[in-house]
Tab-separated table of C-alpha atoms and ligand atoms in Angstrom:
chain	number	residue	atom	x	y	z
A	1	MET	CA	19.935	-38.609	6.995
A	2	MET	CA	22.837	-40.427	6.561
A	3	GLY	CA	23.020	-43.837	6.837
A	4	ASN	CA	25.829	-45.283	6.483
A	5	ARG	CA	29.661	-44.077	6.230
A	6	CYS	CA	30.965	-43.516	2.859
A	7	ALA	CA	34.349	-42.076	1.808
A	8	VAL	CA	36.082	-41.335	-1.842
A	9	ILE	CA	39.403	-43.364	-1.982
A	10	GLY	CA	40.426	-42.970	-5.834
A	11	VAL	CA	39.866	-39.310	-8.309
A	12	GLY	CA	40.085	-39.941	-11.444
A	13	GLN	CA	40.569	-37.988	-14.690
A	14	THR	CA	42.024	-36.750	-18.112
A	15	HIS	CA	43.377	-33.838	-19.105
A	16	TYR	CA	40.846	-31.642	-20.346
A	17	THR	CA	40.833	-30.412	-23.922
A	18	THR	CA	38.685	-28.263	-27.424
A	19	LYS	CA	38.964	-31.783	-29.246
A	20	ARG	CA	40.249	-35.156	-27.834
A	21	MET	CA	40.054	-37.059	-31.511
A	22	ASP	CA	42.050	-39.446	-30.334
A	23	VAL	CA	39.605	-41.262	-28.738
A	24	SER	CA	35.514	-42.487	-28.306
A	25	ILE	CA	33.968	-42.148	-25.374
A	26	ALA	CA	34.491	-45.090	-24.077
A	27	GLY	CA	37.851	-44.478	-24.800
A	28	LEU	CA	37.131	-41.136	-22.511
A	29	VAL	CA	35.475	-42.520	-19.785
A	30	ARG	CA	37.924	-45.276	-19.343
A	31	GLU	CA	40.169	-43.728	-19.034
A	32	ALA	CA	38.999	-41.763	-16.192
A	33	ALA	CA	38.172	-44.779	-14.858
A	34	LEU	CA	41.232	-46.616	-14.710
A	35	ARG	CA	42.858	-43.619	-13.540
A	36	ALA	CA	40.301	-43.042	-10.101
A	37	LEU	CA	40.445	-47.616	-9.970
A	38	GLU	CA	44.685	-46.847	-9.952
A	39	ASP	CA	44.206	-43.974	-7.464
A	40	ALA	CA	42.841	-46.689	-5.074
A	41	GLY	CA	45.087	-49.480	-5.750
A	42	LEU	CA	41.601	-51.442	-7.032
A	43	THR	CA	40.735	-53.130	-9.981
A	44	PHE	CA	36.860	-53.128	-11.742
A	45	LYS	CA	37.104	-57.047	-9.681
A	46	ASP	CA	36.928	-54.259	-7.072
A	47	ILE	CA	33.382	-52.312	-8.081
A	48	ASP	CA	29.744	-53.268	-6.989
A	49	ALA	CA	28.818	-51.198	-9.350
A	50	VAL	CA	28.263	-48.193	-12.279
A	51	VAL	CA	26.679	-45.798	-11.743
A	52	ILE	CA	27.776	-43.110	-14.934
A	53	GLY	CA	26.197	-39.214	-15.497
A	54	LYS	CA	26.132	-37.054	-18.993
A	55	ALA	CA	24.254	-33.199	-19.603
A	56	PRO	CA	21.616	-33.682	-22.498
A	57	ASP	CA	22.106	-36.296	-25.277
A	58	LEU	CA	22.233	-33.840	-28.079
A	59	PHE	CA	25.828	-32.042	-26.643
A	60	GLU	CA	26.890	-35.061	-28.371
A	61	GLY	CA	24.625	-35.876	-31.047
A	62	VAL	CA	23.995	-39.861	-29.325
A	63	MET	CA	21.482	-41.237	-27.797
A	64	MET	CA	21.638	-43.433	-24.815
A	65	PRO	CA	25.205	-43.339	-24.774
A	66	GLU	CA	24.794	-45.278	-21.252
A	67	SER	CA	23.703	-48.494	-23.024
A	68	TYR	CA	26.951	-49.089	-24.918
A	69	LEU	CA	29.698	-47.638	-22.361
A	70	ALA	CA	28.703	-50.294	-19.732
A	71	ASP	CA	31.696	-53.132	-21.837
A	72	ALA	CA	34.569	-49.910	-21.389
A	73	LEU	CA	33.480	-49.647	-18.315
A	74	GLY	CA	34.022	-52.931	-16.483
A	75	ALA	CA	30.093	-53.021	-15.824
A	76	ALA	CA	28.576	-56.491	-18.065
A	77	GLY	CA	27.076	-58.501	-15.231
A	78	LYS	CA	26.583	-55.057	-12.147
A	79	PRO	CA	24.111	-52.593	-12.377
A	80	MET	CA	25.150	-50.317	-13.995
A	81	MET	CA	21.850	-46.877	-14.602
A	82	ARG	CA	22.118	-43.173	-15.553
A	83	VAL	CA	21.368	-39.858	-13.692
A	84	HIS	CA	20.628	-36.474	-16.301
A	85	THR	CA	20.318	-33.123	-14.027
A	86	ALA	CA	21.524	-31.245	-16.481
A	87	GLY	CA	24.665	-29.069	-15.681
A	88	SER	CA	24.126	-30.151	-12.361
A	89	VAL	CA	24.926	-33.872	-12.768
A	90	GLY	CA	28.147	-34.821	-12.462
A	91	GLY	CA	27.030	-33.933	-8.221
A	92	SER	CA	23.676	-35.537	-8.318
A	93	THR	CA	25.810	-38.552	-9.912
A	94	ALA	CA	27.976	-38.919	-7.627
A	95	LEU	CA	25.023	-37.947	-4.801
A	96	VAL	CA	23.972	-41.526	-6.099
A	97	GLY	CA	26.436	-43.544	-6.197
A	98	ALA	CA	26.849	-41.877	-2.406
A	99	SER	CA	23.465	-43.218	-1.932
A	100	LEU	CA	24.087	-46.671	-2.131
A	101	ILE	CA	26.895	-46.822	0.076
A	102	GLN	CA	25.367	-45.214	2.959
A	103	ALA	CA	22.559	-47.118	2.392
A	104	GLY	CA	24.375	-50.506	2.296
A	105	VAL	CA	23.718	-51.798	-0.876
A	106	HIS	CA	26.830	-52.002	-1.716
A	107	GLU	CA	30.690	-51.753	-1.018
A	108	ARG	CA	32.524	-49.698	-3.360
A	109	VAL	CA	30.596	-48.244	-6.342
A	110	LEU	CA	32.674	-46.537	-9.504
A	111	VAL	CA	30.684	-42.950	-10.930
A	112	VAL	CA	32.165	-41.460	-13.940
A	113	ALA	CA	30.274	-38.698	-15.313
A	114	PHE	CA	31.578	-37.175	-18.744
A	115	GLU	CA	31.080	-34.702	-22.209
A	116	LYS	CA	32.913	-35.531	-25.766
A	117	GLN	CA	31.049	-31.499	-27.179
A	118	SER	CA	33.751	-31.894	-29.612
A	119	GLU	CA	31.224	-34.259	-31.033
A	120	SER	CA	28.402	-32.277	-31.914
A	121	ASN	CA	27.091	-28.802	-30.829
A	122	ALA	CA	26.533	-27.794	-27.566
A	123	THR	CA	25.361	-24.172	-27.935
A	124	TRP	CA	22.676	-25.134	-31.210
A	125	ALA	CA	22.140	-28.340	-28.657
A	126	LEU	CA	20.720	-25.649	-26.020
A	127	SER	CA	19.000	-23.642	-28.104
A	128	THR	CA	17.146	-24.923	-30.014
A	129	HIS	CA	13.313	-25.469	-29.222
A	130	LEU	CA	12.220	-28.765	-28.153
A	131	PRO	CA	8.880	-30.010	-27.752
A	132	PHE	CA	8.051	-29.075	-23.672
A	133	ASN	CA	11.231	-27.554	-22.646
A	134	ALA	CA	12.361	-24.614	-21.762
A	135	SER	CA	14.139	-22.079	-25.035
A	136	LEU	CA	17.246	-21.190	-23.273
A	137	VAL	CA	18.229	-18.076	-25.751
A	138	VAL	CA	21.572	-18.614	-27.897
A	139	GLY	CA	23.302	-20.814	-25.654
A	140	ALA	CA	23.658	-21.028	-22.097
A	141	GLY	CA	25.817	-17.678	-22.406
A	142	GLY	CA	22.049	-15.964	-23.416
A	143	TYR	CA	19.911	-17.945	-20.850
A	144	PHE	CA	22.520	-16.152	-17.749
A	145	ALA	CA	23.393	-12.930	-19.823
A	146	PRO	CA	20.426	-10.576	-18.675
A	147	HIS	CA	20.657	-12.557	-14.627
A	148	ILE	CA	23.898	-11.831	-13.658
A	149	ARG	CA	23.279	-8.345	-15.546
A	150	GLU	CA	20.419	-7.889	-12.859
A	151	TYR	CA	22.808	-9.449	-9.641
A	152	MET	CA	24.918	-6.302	-11.210
A	153	ARG	CA	21.219	-4.495	-11.092
A	154	ARG	CA	19.548	-4.836	-7.503
A	155	THR	CA	23.830	-4.718	-5.578
A	156	GLY	CA	25.553	-2.091	-8.023
A	157	ALA	CA	28.206	-4.543	-8.597
A	158	PRO	CA	31.211	-2.515	-10.350
A	159	ASP	CA	32.253	-4.047	-13.631
A	160	HIS	CA	35.251	-5.660	-13.042
A	161	ILE	CA	34.133	-8.532	-10.215
A	162	GLY	CA	34.050	-10.489	-13.917
A	163	THR	CA	37.215	-9.779	-14.697
A	164	LEU	CA	39.013	-10.372	-11.797
A	165	VAL	CA	37.093	-14.272	-11.097
A	166	ALA	CA	38.329	-14.508	-14.390
A	167	VAL	CA	41.751	-12.854	-14.076
A	168	LYS	CA	42.207	-15.669	-10.354
A	169	ASP	CA	40.345	-19.146	-11.848
A	170	ARG	CA	42.909	-18.369	-14.503
A	171	GLN	CA	46.008	-18.106	-13.266
A	172	ASN	CA	44.587	-20.778	-10.384
A	173	ALA	CA	43.842	-23.437	-13.724
A	174	LEU	CA	47.782	-22.899	-14.199
A	175	LYS	CA	48.929	-24.737	-11.480
A	176	ASN	CA	46.389	-27.822	-12.779
A	177	PRO	CA	48.261	-30.196	-15.052
A	178	TYR	CA	44.647	-31.652	-16.332
A	179	ALA	CA	42.655	-27.973	-16.812
A	180	HIS	CA	41.041	-26.709	-20.556
A	181	LEU	CA	42.182	-23.137	-20.573
A	182	ARG	CA	45.358	-22.538	-19.768
A	183	ILE	CA	46.745	-18.724	-20.361
A	184	PRO	CA	50.156	-17.440	-19.628
A	185	GLY	CA	50.473	-14.373	-18.440
A	186	ILE	CA	46.691	-13.778	-18.420
A	187	SER	CA	45.551	-10.124	-16.397
A	188	ARG	CA	43.167	-7.698	-16.632
A	189	GLU	CA	44.505	-6.419	-19.203
A	190	MET	CA	44.006	-9.032	-21.411
A	191	VAL	CA	41.035	-9.759	-19.917
A	192	GLU	CA	39.138	-7.264	-21.336
A	193	SER	CA	40.020	-6.641	-24.436
A	194	THR	CA	38.810	-9.440	-25.515
A	195	PRO	CA	35.134	-9.300	-27.131
A	196	MET	CA	31.421	-9.007	-25.317
A	197	LEU	CA	29.764	-12.254	-26.279
A	198	TRP	CA	27.092	-11.483	-24.454
A	199	GLU	CA	27.340	-8.750	-22.255
A	200	PRO	CA	27.982	-8.253	-19.838
A	201	ILE	CA	30.339	-11.586	-20.355
A	202	ARG	CA	33.830	-11.495	-22.499
A	203	TYR	CA	35.146	-13.756	-23.730
A	204	LEU	CA	37.823	-14.409	-21.697
A	205	GLU	CA	34.976	-14.300	-19.013
A	206	THR	CA	33.403	-18.025	-20.625
A	207	CYS	CA	33.966	-21.329	-20.132
A	208	PRO	CA	35.285	-23.069	-23.087
A	209	SER	CA	33.809	-26.309	-24.519
A	210	SER	CA	35.566	-29.072	-23.130
A	211	ASP	CA	35.923	-32.590	-24.047
A	212	GLY	CA	36.372	-35.033	-20.750
A	213	ALA	CA	36.052	-37.614	-18.328
A	214	CYS	CA	36.090	-37.691	-14.525
A	215	ALA	CA	35.376	-40.867	-12.448
A	216	VAL	CA	35.777	-40.980	-8.052
A	217	VAL	CA	35.760	-44.739	-6.680
A	218	LEU	CA	33.591	-44.471	-3.311
A	219	SER	CA	33.544	-47.085	-0.567
A	220	SER	CA	32.127	-47.700	2.366
A	221	GLU	CA	33.821	-48.163	5.689
A	222	GLN	CA	34.963	-51.863	5.916
A	223	ALA	CA	36.121	-51.911	2.245
A	224	VAL	CA	38.652	-48.778	2.773
A	225	THR	CA	41.896	-48.753	0.604
A	226	GLY	CA	44.075	-45.145	0.775
A	227	ARG	CA	43.729	-42.229	1.769
A	228	PRO	CA	40.161	-41.632	1.595
A	229	ALA	CA	37.949	-38.274	2.007
A	230	TRP	CA	34.482	-38.870	3.891
A	231	VAL	CA	32.096	-37.100	3.431
A	232	HIS	CA	29.783	-35.150	6.215
A	233	GLY	CA	26.936	-34.131	3.773
A	234	THR	CA	24.945	-34.108	0.382
A	235	ALA	CA	21.712	-32.847	-0.654
A	236	MET	CA	20.116	-31.531	-3.769
A	237	ARG	CA	17.067	-29.131	-4.587
A	238	SER	CA	15.274	-29.362	-8.067
A	239	GLU	CA	12.960	-25.637	-8.811
A	240	PRO	CA	10.674	-25.873	-12.061
A	241	ILE	CA	12.793	-23.015	-14.516
A	242	PHE	CA	9.354	-21.118	-14.667
A	243	ARG	CA	7.631	-20.559	-11.575
A	244	ALA	CA	6.066	-16.773	-10.567
A	245	GLY	CA	8.235	-15.010	-8.403
A	246	ARG	CA	11.126	-18.128	-9.098
A	247	ASP	CA	14.474	-15.973	-8.292
A	248	THR	CA	16.773	-16.520	-10.731
A	249	VAL	CA	19.268	-15.317	-9.644
A	250	ASN	CA	19.543	-16.304	-5.960
A	251	PRO	CA	17.052	-19.103	-6.232
A	252	GLN	CA	15.825	-21.216	-3.533
A	253	GLY	CA	17.026	-24.560	-4.429
A	254	GLY	CA	20.267	-22.561	-4.379
A	255	LYS	CA	19.484	-21.647	-0.791
A	256	ASP	CA	18.121	-24.613	0.327
A	257	CYS	CA	20.249	-27.038	-0.639
A	258	ALA	CA	22.843	-25.471	0.817
A	259	ALA	CA	20.962	-25.091	4.898
A	260	ASP	CA	20.505	-29.079	4.126
A	261	VAL	CA	23.785	-29.853	3.505
A	262	TYR	CA	25.464	-27.223	5.561
A	263	ARG	CA	23.057	-29.343	8.567
A	264	GLN	CA	24.627	-32.525	8.136
A	265	ALA	CA	27.833	-31.342	8.144
A	266	GLY	CA	27.812	-29.017	11.346
A	267	ILE	CA	28.565	-25.670	9.182
A	268	ALA	CA	27.344	-23.126	11.285
A	269	ASP	CA	29.633	-20.246	8.936
A	270	PRO	CA	30.579	-21.691	5.528
A	271	ARG	CA	33.277	-19.030	4.962
A	272	ARG	CA	34.141	-19.808	8.961
A	273	ASP	CA	34.027	-24.188	8.928
A	274	LEU	CA	34.884	-24.358	5.487
A	275	ASP	CA	38.424	-25.222	4.121
A	276	VAL	CA	38.176	-25.101	0.112
A	277	ALA	CA	34.845	-24.594	-1.817
A	278	GLU	CA	34.914	-26.447	-5.635
A	279	ILE	CA	31.781	-24.190	-7.345
A	280	TYR	CA	30.319	-24.133	-10.670
A	281	VAL	CA	31.570	-21.800	-11.243
A	282	PRO	CA	30.703	-21.393	-15.894
A	283	PHE	CA	30.711	-17.788	-16.609
A	284	SER	CA	32.789	-15.073	-13.779
A	285	TRP	CA	30.372	-13.339	-12.330
A	286	TYR	CA	28.621	-16.803	-10.924
A	287	GLU	CA	31.238	-16.598	-8.556
A	288	PRO	CA	29.894	-13.011	-5.936
A	289	MET	CA	25.911	-14.198	-7.865
A	290	TRP	CA	27.181	-18.361	-5.374
A	291	LEU	CA	29.102	-16.707	-2.491
A	292	GLU	CA	25.865	-15.049	-1.691
A	293	ASN	CA	23.335	-17.624	-2.573
A	294	LEU	CA	24.727	-20.716	-0.916
A	295	GLY	CA	26.049	-17.634	2.633
A	296	PHE	CA	29.317	-16.925	2.255
A	297	ALA	CA	28.686	-12.951	2.010
A	298	ALA	CA	25.445	-11.281	3.430
A	299	GLU	CA	22.910	-10.964	0.098
A	300	GLY	CA	24.349	-7.932	-2.131
A	301	GLU	CA	27.745	-8.539	-0.947
A	302	GLY	CA	29.606	-11.728	-2.357
A	303	TRP	CA	31.385	-9.326	-5.356
A	304	LYS	CA	33.217	-7.504	-2.112
A	305	LEU	CA	34.521	-10.493	-0.816
A	306	THR	CA	35.416	-11.914	-4.362
A	307	GLU	CA	37.107	-7.709	-4.453
A	308	SER	CA	39.073	-8.275	-1.206
A	309	GLY	CA	40.577	-11.053	-2.196
A	310	ALA	CA	39.420	-14.209	-0.334
A	311	THR	CA	37.976	-16.635	-3.074
A	312	ALA	CA	42.532	-16.629	-4.346
A	313	LEU	CA	43.940	-19.503	-3.939
A	314	ASP	CA	46.328	-17.828	-0.323
A	315	GLY	CA	42.919	-16.055	0.962
A	316	ASP	CA	40.669	-16.902	4.261
A	317	ILE	CA	38.137	-19.328	1.367
A	318	PRO	CA	39.959	-20.491	-1.473
A	319	TRP	CA	36.987	-21.079	-4.390
A	320	ASN	CA	38.070	-23.286	-7.194
A	321	ALA	CA	41.635	-23.599	-6.885
A	322	SER	CA	41.231	-26.075	-10.012
A	323	GLY	CA	40.526	-23.599	-12.508
A	324	GLY	CA	37.446	-25.053	-11.934
A	325	VAL	CA	34.178	-25.013	-14.413
A	326	LEU	CA	36.099	-21.367	-15.978
A	327	SER	CA	39.348	-23.110	-17.470
A	328	SER	CA	37.877	-25.877	-18.263
A	329	ASN	CA	33.892	-27.976	-18.535
A	330	PRO	CA	32.987	-31.113	-19.873
A	331	ILE	CA	29.280	-30.354	-18.908
A	332	GLY	CA	28.253	-34.006	-17.441
A	333	ALA	CA	31.888	-34.204	-15.603
A	334	SER	CA	32.348	-30.825	-14.639
A	335	GLY	CA	30.138	-31.384	-11.537
A	336	LEU	CA	31.881	-34.855	-10.828
A	337	ILE	CA	35.127	-32.568	-10.802
A	338	ARG	CA	33.654	-30.530	-8.593
A	339	PHE	CA	33.080	-32.959	-6.330
A	340	ALA	CA	36.191	-34.730	-6.648
A	341	GLU	CA	37.880	-31.884	-6.510
A	342	ALA	CA	36.898	-31.242	-3.042
A	343	ALA	CA	38.273	-35.057	-2.453
A	344	LEU	CA	41.517	-34.096	-3.431
A	345	GLN	CA	41.772	-31.313	-1.371
A	346	VAL	CA	40.819	-32.875	1.684
A	347	ARG	CA	43.433	-35.725	0.553
A	348	GLY	CA	46.210	-33.501	0.658
A	349	MET	CA	46.393	-35.107	-3.594
A	350	ALA	CA	46.033	-31.175	-4.941
A	351	GLY	CA	49.536	-31.132	-6.109
A	352	GLU	CA	50.643	-27.407	-7.376
A	353	HIS	CA	46.968	-25.778	-6.279
A	354	GLN	CA	47.000	-27.700	-2.573
A	355	VAL	CA	44.514	-25.623	-0.128
A	356	ASP	CA	47.126	-25.812	3.055
A	357	GLY	CA	46.048	-27.745	5.954
A	358	ALA	CA	42.525	-28.472	4.089
A	359	ARG	CA	40.634	-30.228	6.099
A	360	ARG	CA	36.436	-30.238	5.259
A	361	ALA	CA	35.384	-28.880	1.389
A	362	LEU	CA	32.080	-28.165	-0.315
A	363	GLY	CA	32.011	-29.660	-3.988
A	364	HIS	CA	28.564	-27.594	-5.675
A	365	ALA	CA	27.239	-27.697	-9.550
A	366	TYR	CA	23.856	-26.821	-10.425
A	367	GLY	CA	22.577	-26.589	-13.932
A	368	GLY	CA	19.778	-26.448	-16.170
A	369	GLY	CA	18.284	-22.803	-15.592
A	370	ALA	CA	19.294	-22.364	-12.197
A	371	GLN	CA	16.815	-24.805	-11.293
A	372	PHE	CA	18.968	-28.833	-10.298
A	373	PHE	CA	21.673	-28.274	-7.426
A	374	ALA	CA	23.568	-30.848	-5.596
A	375	MET	CA	26.284	-30.470	-2.905
A	376	TRP	CA	29.309	-32.861	-0.655
A	377	ILE	CA	30.697	-31.808	1.989
A	378	VAL	CA	33.676	-33.858	2.434
A	379	GLY	CA	36.323	-33.891	4.583
A	380	THR	CA	39.933	-35.491	6.281
A	381	ASP	CA	38.407	-36.843	9.372
A	382	LYS	CA	35.524	-39.561	10.182
A	383	PRO	CA	32.237	-37.456	10.088
B	401	LIG	C1	25.292	-25.275	-16.248
B	401	LIG	C2	26.930	-24.867	-17.274
B	401	LIG	O1	28.395	-25.510	-17.861
B	401	LIG	S1	26.495	-23.951	-18.568
B	401	LIG	C3	28.030	-23.356	-19.350
B	401	LIG	C4	28.089	-23.997	-20.912
B	401	LIG	N1	28.865	-24.406	-21.324
B	401	LIG	C5	28.659	-22.891	-22.453
B	401	LIG	O2	27.667	-22.532	-22.646
B	401	LIG	C6	30.146	-22.795	-23.363
B	401	LIG	C7	30.570	-21.455	-23.631
B	401	LIG	N2	31.690	-21.662	-24.577
B	401	LIG	C8	31.913	-21.774	-24.639
B	401	LIG	O3	30.518	-20.941	-26.271
B	401	LIG	C9	33.167	-21.092	-27.186
B	401	LIG	O4	34.134	-21.965	-26.512
B	401	LIG	C10	33.133	-19.809	-27.068
B	401	LIG	C11	32.068	-19.021	-27.734
B	401	LIG	C12	33.338	-18.849	-25.752
B	401	LIG	C13	33.876	-19.593	-27.714
B	401	LIG	O5	33.617	-20.938	-29.373
B	401	LIG	P1	34.602	-21.090	-30.260
B	401	LIG	O6	35.654	-20.072	-31.104
B	401	LIG	O7	33.280	-21.239	-31.354
B	401	LIG	O8	34.969	-22.588	-29.430
B	401	LIG	P2	35.737	-23.540	-29.376
B	401	LIG	O9	35.503	-24.346	-29.070
B	401	LIG	O10	36.576	-23.781	-31.434
B	401	LIG	O11	37.631	-23.500	-29.880
B	401	LIG	C14	38.427	-22.588	-30.284
B	401	LIG	C15	39.453	-22.397	-29.064
B	401	LIG	O12	39.663	-21.022	-28.644
B	401	LIG	C16	39.973	-21.847	-26.736
B	401	LIG	N3	38.872	-21.033	-25.968
B	401	LIG	C17	37.634	-22.281	-26.469
B	401	LIG	N4	36.633	-21.437	-25.834
B	401	LIG	C18	37.361	-20.174	-24.382
B	401	LIG	C19	37.134	-18.875	-24.237
B	401	LIG	N5	36.269	-18.511	-23.059
B	401	LIG	N6	38.653	-18.896	-23.826
B	401	LIG	C20	39.563	-18.736	-24.108
B	401	LIG	N7	39.896	-19.258	-24.938
B	401	LIG	C21	38.936	-20.199	-25.218
B	401	LIG	C22	39.686	-22.971	-26.889
B	401	LIG	O13	40.404	-24.230	-26.270
B	401	LIG	C23	40.520	-23.552	-28.580
B	401	LIG	O14	41.458	-23.743	-28.745
B	401	LIG	P3	42.819	-24.602	-28.705
B	401	LIG	O15	42.288	-24.301	-30.298
B	401	LIG	O16	43.428	-24.310	-29.207
B	401	LIG	O17	42.201	-26.003	-28.452
């Protein structure tokens, strides 16, 4: 059930970087919001409600930051709410915003997501064993590395696949002025010569820790301004982190979420029917893993698609033309960046990393222990 039509009419991003020392959290989110409003040709006065997302408060050490960000986002006297679904939060924040339009509650909603990791230490925030929370070992890399090793064992994927993804995404990042890691001359040799952090994840096969914010303006059909990206389908799924029989390598929640969003958008074969995809890949091996989880390749075959070059910018189904999470990871914002980049592609506004003729795009986010999923499909044409 899609409800009323909804469109993305504005996108704003900050530059992603290790430390944004020149702005507070309020300044950071405002920068993205103002750029999104400018893109839509609007001001804060035209916005009915604000939805904000970020990952755990421990990432900055500021409890409930949304309560003091209302002023910076022009939300005083308006509805404002926070969404939190771990790393997938940027995606689910967009979907909550979209649902307010689809339900006919509001005409225009500002969606903002951010992380300012330089304010604290995300690795240790993800390593602390809080009461009633799962232990994530040492950081996200420590948690996900065994899942990657299991993927390699199941499929027999050769060691260099992760390297290929790292090179591809970093090459794409060189075409994206907002990307955090821009590494001229990036090559397989360069990636392979970097230290092993969490076997089999090397330094250049992992995302950085970034500061940054992203914002989008969502609109009802009658309130559209400028060049819209139409929402063709939205879906979220979650599953408990611990459940007997849960497949953490190829989670059922991701498969179900993809099937739901494809059904809404009329996608029978995602590789054929989509033109571009922005997928949450924080460690390079997650590209072949998600290729299978999202149905772009049969089980055991994802790494072959990566190896064939199909997911490169000039391949038949480019993944992460923006450089992806591997190149910029302000965690709470990263899902929204995927969704926003998908919208930019179908609006023909992705600049140097534009995929020629892109008309339908998938935005994807995952989080927690690969247990929260959020996806949307956006298109140039009205659904
Ligand atoms: C759902 C999810 O999102 S799961 C993923 C969650 N996020 C993570 O797990 C983050 C993983 N990354 C990290 O932990 C860290 O970036 C590490 C361990 C790779 C590097 O740690 P540090 O060296 O302490 O990085 P720090 O943030 O201080 O940056 C130092 C420099 O290295 C660069 N850098 C950081 N990570 C990387 C990387 N993976 N590759 C290349 N350069 C990097 C930074 O840009 C910075 O350069 P600058 O000073 O020119 O800006």
